[in-house]
Amino acid sequence: TSGSTVDGFFDLGLDIPDETRIVSIGPVTSAVVEENGYDVDLEAGERTIEGLIEAVVLLSSQITEEETW
């Protein structure tokens, strides 16, 4: 939800699996994700929790059956 949260996650030394879809709350957060070597699949239109949820729902509706486990 914020650039500092993304930084904190990567400070833990954890990797994100390649098949993971990434949704960002806004351009600052997207930039931090990309600075850490990952692509943002979708950025929230409205920079709120509600906007982030809408973006997650939208992206999840675009996932095909082959991509699910």
Short mmCIF file of C-alpha atoms in Angstrom, two decimals:
data_model
loop_
_atom_site.label_atom_id
_atom_site.label_comp_id
_atom_site.label_asym_id
_atom_site.label_seq_id
_atom_site.Cartn_x
_atom_site.Cartn_y
_atom_site.Cartn_z
CA THR A 1 0.00 0.00 0.00
CA SER A 2 3.01 2.31 0.15
CA GLY A 3 6.57 2.58 -1.05
CA SER A 4 7.87 2.13 2.49
CA THR A 5 5.83 -1.08 2.85
CA VAL A 6 7.36 -2.39 -0.36
CA ASP A 7 10.84 -1.46 0.86
CA GLY A 8 10.13 -3.22 4.16
CA PHE A 9 9.05 -6.36 2.33
CA PHE A 10 12.19 -6.46 0.21
CA ASP A 11 14.36 -5.71 3.25
CA LEU A 12 13.21 -9.10 4.55
CA GLY A 13 15.07 -10.72 1.65
CA LEU A 14 12.00 -12.50 0.31
CA ASP A 15 11.38 -13.18 -3.36
CA ILE A 16 8.08 -12.91 -5.18
CA PRO A 17 7.29 -15.98 -7.34
CA ASP A 18 7.34 -15.20 -11.08
CA GLU A 19 3.65 -16.05 -11.55
CA THR A 20 2.54 -13.54 -8.87
CA ARG A 21 0.45 -10.63 -10.11
CA ILE A 22 1.29 -7.26 -8.54
CA VAL A 23 -1.22 -4.47 -7.98
CA SER A 24 -0.07 -1.08 -6.72
CA ILE A 25 -1.99 1.70 -5.00
CA GLY A 26 -0.25 4.45 -6.99
CA PRO A 27 2.75 5.64 -9.00
CA VAL A 28 5.14 6.07 -6.07
CA THR A 29 4.53 2.51 -4.91
CA SER A 30 4.79 1.25 -8.49
CA ALA A 31 8.17 2.95 -8.86
CA VAL A 32 9.50 1.26 -5.71
CA VAL A 33 8.27 -2.15 -6.92
CA GLU A 34 9.96 -1.59 -10.27
CA GLU A 35 13.18 -0.37 -8.60
CA ASN A 36 13.27 -3.79 -6.93
CA GLY A 37 13.12 -5.58 -10.28
CA TYR A 38 9.43 -6.46 -10.52
CA ASP A 39 6.70 -5.34 -12.91
CA VAL A 40 3.42 -3.89 -11.68
CA ASP A 41 0.52 -5.56 -13.48
CA LEU A 42 -2.04 -2.92 -12.55
CA GLU A 43 -2.09 0.37 -10.68
CA ALA A 44 -5.21 1.48 -8.80
CA GLY A 45 -7.17 4.19 -10.57
CA GLU A 46 -8.09 5.81 -7.27
CA ARG A 47 -5.32 5.99 -4.67
CA THR A 48 -7.37 4.59 -1.80
CA ILE A 49 -7.89 1.17 -0.24
CA GLU A 50 -11.17 0.96 -2.15
CA GLY A 51 -9.34 1.74 -5.40
CA LEU A 52 -6.74 -0.89 -4.60
CA ILE A 53 -9.45 -3.48 -3.95
CA GLU A 54 -11.16 -2.60 -7.23
CA ALA A 55 -7.85 -3.07 -9.06
CA VAL A 56 -7.28 -6.47 -7.41
CA VAL A 57 -10.81 -7.58 -8.35
CA LEU A 58 -10.32 -6.36 -11.93
CA LEU A 59 -6.99 -8.11 -12.33
CA SER A 60 -8.27 -11.33 -10.76
CA SER A 61 -11.19 -11.37 -13.20
CA GLN A 62 -8.68 -11.39 -16.05
CA ILE A 63 -6.81 -14.48 -14.85
CA THR A 64 -7.50 -17.49 -17.03
CA GLU A 65 -8.25 -20.97 -15.73
CA GLU A 66 -4.82 -22.18 -16.91
CA GLU A 67 -3.17 -19.64 -14.62
CA THR A 68 -4.92 -20.86 -11.47
CA TRP A 69 -3.73 -23.76 -9.41
#
